[in-house]
Short mmCIF file of C-alpha atoms in Angstrom, two decimals:
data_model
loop_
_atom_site.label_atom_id
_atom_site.label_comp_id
_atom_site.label_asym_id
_atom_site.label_seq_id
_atom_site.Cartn_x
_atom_site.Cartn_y
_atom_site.Cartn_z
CA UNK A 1 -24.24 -91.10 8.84
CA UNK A 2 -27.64 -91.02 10.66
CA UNK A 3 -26.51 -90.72 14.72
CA UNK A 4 -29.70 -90.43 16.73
CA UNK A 5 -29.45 -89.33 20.76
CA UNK A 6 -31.25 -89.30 23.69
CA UNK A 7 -29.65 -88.51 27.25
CA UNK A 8 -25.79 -89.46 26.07
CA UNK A 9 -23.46 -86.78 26.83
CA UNK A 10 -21.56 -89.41 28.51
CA UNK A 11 -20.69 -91.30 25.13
CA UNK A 12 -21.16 -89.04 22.67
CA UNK A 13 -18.08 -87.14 21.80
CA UNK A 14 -16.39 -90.97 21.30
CA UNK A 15 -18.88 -91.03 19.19
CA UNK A 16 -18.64 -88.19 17.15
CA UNK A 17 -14.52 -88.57 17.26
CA UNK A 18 -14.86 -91.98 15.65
CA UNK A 19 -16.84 -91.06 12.77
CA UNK A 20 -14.82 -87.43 12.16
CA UNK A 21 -11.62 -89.40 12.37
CA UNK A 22 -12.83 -91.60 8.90
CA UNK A 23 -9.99 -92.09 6.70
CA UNK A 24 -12.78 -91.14 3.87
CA UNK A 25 -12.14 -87.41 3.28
CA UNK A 26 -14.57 -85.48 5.02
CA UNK A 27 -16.52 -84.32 1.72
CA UNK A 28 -17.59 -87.49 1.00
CA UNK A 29 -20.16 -87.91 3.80
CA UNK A 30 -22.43 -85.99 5.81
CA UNK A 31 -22.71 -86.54 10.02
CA UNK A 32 -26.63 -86.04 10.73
CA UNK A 33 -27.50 -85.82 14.56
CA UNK A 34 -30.90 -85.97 15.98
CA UNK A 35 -31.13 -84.59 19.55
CA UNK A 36 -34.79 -86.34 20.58
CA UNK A 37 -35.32 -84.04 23.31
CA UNK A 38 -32.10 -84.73 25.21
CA UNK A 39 -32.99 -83.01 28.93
CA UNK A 40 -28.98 -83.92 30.07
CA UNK A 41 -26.13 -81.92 28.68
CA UNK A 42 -25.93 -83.76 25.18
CA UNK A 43 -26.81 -80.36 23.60
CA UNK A 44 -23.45 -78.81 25.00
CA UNK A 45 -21.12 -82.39 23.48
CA UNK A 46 -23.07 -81.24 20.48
CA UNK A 47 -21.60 -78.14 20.33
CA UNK A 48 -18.22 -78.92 20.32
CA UNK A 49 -18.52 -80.39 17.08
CA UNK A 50 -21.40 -77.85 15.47
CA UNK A 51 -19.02 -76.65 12.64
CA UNK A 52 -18.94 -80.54 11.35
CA UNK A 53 -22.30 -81.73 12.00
CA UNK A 54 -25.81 -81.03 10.90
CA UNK A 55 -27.93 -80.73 13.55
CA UNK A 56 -31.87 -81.83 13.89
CA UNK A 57 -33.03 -80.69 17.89
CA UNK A 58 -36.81 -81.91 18.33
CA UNK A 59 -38.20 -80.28 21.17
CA UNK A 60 -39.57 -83.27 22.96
CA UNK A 61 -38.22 -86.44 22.82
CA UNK A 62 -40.15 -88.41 19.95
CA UNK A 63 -38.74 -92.02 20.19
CA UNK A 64 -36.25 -93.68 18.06
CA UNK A 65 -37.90 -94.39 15.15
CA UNK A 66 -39.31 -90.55 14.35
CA UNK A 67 -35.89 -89.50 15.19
CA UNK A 68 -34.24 -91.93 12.49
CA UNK A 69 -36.93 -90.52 10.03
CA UNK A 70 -35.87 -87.18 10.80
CA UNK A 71 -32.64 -87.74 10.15
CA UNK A 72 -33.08 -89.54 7.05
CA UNK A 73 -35.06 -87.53 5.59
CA UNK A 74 -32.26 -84.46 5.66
CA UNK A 75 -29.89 -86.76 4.12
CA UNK A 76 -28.25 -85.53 1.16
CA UNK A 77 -26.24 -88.95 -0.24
CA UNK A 78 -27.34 -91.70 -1.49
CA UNK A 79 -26.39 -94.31 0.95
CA UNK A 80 -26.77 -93.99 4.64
CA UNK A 81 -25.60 -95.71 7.87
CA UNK A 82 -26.69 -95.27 11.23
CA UNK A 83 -24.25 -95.48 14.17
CA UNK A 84 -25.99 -94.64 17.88
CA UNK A 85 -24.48 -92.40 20.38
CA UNK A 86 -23.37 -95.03 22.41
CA UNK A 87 -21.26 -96.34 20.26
CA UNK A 88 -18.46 -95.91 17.76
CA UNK A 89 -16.62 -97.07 14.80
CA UNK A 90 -12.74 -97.84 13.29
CA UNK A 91 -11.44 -94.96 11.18
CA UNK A 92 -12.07 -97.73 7.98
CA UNK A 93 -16.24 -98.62 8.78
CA UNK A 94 -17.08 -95.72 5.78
CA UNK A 95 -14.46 -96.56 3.30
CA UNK A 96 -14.50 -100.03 3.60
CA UNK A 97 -18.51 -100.35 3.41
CA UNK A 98 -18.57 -97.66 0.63
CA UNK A 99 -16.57 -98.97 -1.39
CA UNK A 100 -18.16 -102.77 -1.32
CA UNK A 101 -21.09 -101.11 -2.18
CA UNK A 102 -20.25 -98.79 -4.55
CA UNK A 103 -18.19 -101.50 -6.62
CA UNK A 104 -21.25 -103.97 -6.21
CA UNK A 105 -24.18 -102.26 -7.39
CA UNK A 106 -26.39 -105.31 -7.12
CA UNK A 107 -25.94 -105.34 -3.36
CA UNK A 108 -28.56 -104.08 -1.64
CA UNK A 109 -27.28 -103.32 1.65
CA UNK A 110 -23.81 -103.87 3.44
CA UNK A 111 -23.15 -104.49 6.97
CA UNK A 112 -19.97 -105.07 9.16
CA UNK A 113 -19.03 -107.21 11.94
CA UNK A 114 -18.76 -105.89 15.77
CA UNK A 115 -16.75 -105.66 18.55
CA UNK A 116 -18.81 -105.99 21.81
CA UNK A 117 -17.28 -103.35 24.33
CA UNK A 118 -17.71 -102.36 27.89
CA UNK A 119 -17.51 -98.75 29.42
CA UNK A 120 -13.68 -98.75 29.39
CA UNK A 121 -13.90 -100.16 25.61
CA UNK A 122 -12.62 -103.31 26.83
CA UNK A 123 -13.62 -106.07 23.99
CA UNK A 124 -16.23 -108.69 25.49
CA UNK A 125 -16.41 -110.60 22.69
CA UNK A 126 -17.30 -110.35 18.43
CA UNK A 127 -20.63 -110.58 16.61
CA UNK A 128 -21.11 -111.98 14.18
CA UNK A 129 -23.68 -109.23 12.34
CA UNK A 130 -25.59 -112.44 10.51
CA UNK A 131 -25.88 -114.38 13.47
CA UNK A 132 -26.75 -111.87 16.21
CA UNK A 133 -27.67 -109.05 14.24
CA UNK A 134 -27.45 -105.27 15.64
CA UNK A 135 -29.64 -102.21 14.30
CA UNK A 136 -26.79 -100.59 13.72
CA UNK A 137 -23.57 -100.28 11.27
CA UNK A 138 -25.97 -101.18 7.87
CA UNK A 139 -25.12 -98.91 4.95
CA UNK A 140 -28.33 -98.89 2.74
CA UNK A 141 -29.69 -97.55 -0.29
CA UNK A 142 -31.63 -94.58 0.52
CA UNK A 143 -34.03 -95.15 -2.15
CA UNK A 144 -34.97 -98.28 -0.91
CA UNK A 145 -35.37 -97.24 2.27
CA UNK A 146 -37.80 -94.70 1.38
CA UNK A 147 -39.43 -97.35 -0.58
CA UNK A 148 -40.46 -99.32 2.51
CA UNK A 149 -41.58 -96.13 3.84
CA UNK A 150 -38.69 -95.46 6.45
CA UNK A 151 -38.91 -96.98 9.93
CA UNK A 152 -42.85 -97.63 11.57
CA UNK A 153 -43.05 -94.82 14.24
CA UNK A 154 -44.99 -97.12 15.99
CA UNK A 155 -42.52 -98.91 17.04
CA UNK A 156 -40.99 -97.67 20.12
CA UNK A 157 -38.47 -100.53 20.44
CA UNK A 158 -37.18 -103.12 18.04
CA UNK A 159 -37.98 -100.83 15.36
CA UNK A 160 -34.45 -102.09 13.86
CA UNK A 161 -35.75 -105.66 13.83
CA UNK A 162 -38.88 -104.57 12.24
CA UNK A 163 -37.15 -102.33 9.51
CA UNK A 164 -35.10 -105.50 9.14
CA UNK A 165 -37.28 -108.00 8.61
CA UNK A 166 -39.61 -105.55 6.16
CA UNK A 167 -36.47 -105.11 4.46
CA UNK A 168 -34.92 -108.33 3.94
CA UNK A 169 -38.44 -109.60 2.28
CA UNK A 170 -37.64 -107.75 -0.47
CA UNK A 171 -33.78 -106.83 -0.57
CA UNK A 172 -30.95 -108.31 0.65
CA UNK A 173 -27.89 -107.89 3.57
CA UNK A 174 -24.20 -108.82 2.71
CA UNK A 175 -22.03 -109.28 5.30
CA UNK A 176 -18.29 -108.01 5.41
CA UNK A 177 -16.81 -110.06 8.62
CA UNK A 178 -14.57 -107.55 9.87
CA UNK A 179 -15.29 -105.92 12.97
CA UNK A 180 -15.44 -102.26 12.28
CA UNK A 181 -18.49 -101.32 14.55
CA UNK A 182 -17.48 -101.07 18.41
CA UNK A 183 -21.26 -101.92 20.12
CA UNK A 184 -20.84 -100.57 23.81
CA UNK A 185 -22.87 -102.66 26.16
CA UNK A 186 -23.89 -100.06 29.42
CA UNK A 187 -26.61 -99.90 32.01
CA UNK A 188 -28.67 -97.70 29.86
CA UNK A 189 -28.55 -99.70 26.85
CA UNK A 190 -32.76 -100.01 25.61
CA UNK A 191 -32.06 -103.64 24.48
#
């Protein structure tokens, strides 16, 4: 699980909480955070959970998309999922997308449905992840990601919708349409 942050110590231990509370045993995946040169307290949330994280700090904040790539490339499995600080996921997203993938090795790439939450986690609506897709809550082959050459650092926003669209020209997205990601919707959100 790639989790990249910037300036979210005020979401980040629900994040964190959600993805160590996986009803997946904890050997079976890896938590990767990227601090991009958080200048808030995101650092300290961080360390409350040191023992069951790894733990990339660049020095300056780099953007998104060289944070992702920093993260991925540290990965140790072969399938990977990113999840942003923001938000946060039911204790089935990892089993349930594992295992569709796992059992369907001519999938490509798996993705869930969301729940659209406020502050208080009170549910604004569902999305529908084919119809109004998010960057988030894809697990993909890390082989093919590498294969497209990771996300374009040169894109300092939309770089989902770019990685997206690169990918989906040669690979494809299943959906699974239960909502398992919770996408938080805040003041601070980039998109």
């Amino acid at each position: 699980v790639i989790v990249p942050v910037h300036n979210q110590e005020k979401y980040l231990g629900r994040c964190l909480r959600s993805l160590l509370s996986q009803d997946m045993t904890r050997e079976k995946y890896e938590i990767i955070v990227i601090d991009d040169g958080s200048t808030d307290r995101s650092s300290y949330a961080l360390e409350l959970f040191a023992d069951e994280l790894t733990i990339i700090s660049l020095p300056t904040n780099q953007g998104l998309p060289a944070a992702l790539n920093a993260g991925l490339t540290q990965a140790k499995g072969e399938l990977v999922v990113r999840v942003d600080a923001d938000d946060y996921v039911n204790s089935r997203f990892l089993s349930v997308l594992h295992l569709f993938l796992d059992s369907n090795p001519e999938i490509d790439a798996i993705a869930c449905d969301y729940l659209l939450v406020d502050n208080d986690e009170v549910v604004l609506g569902r999305g529908n992840i084919d119809e109004q897709p998010i960057a988030c809550g894809i697990l993909f082959r890390l082989k093919q990601l590498y294969g497209l050459g990771l996300y374009d650092e040169s894109f300092l926003s939309h770089e989902d919708l770019e990685l997206r669209h690169r990918f989906l020209q040669k690979y494809s997205i299943h959906r699974v349409p239960l909502p398992f990601y919770r996408y938080r919707r805040h003041d601070s959100n980039m998109t």
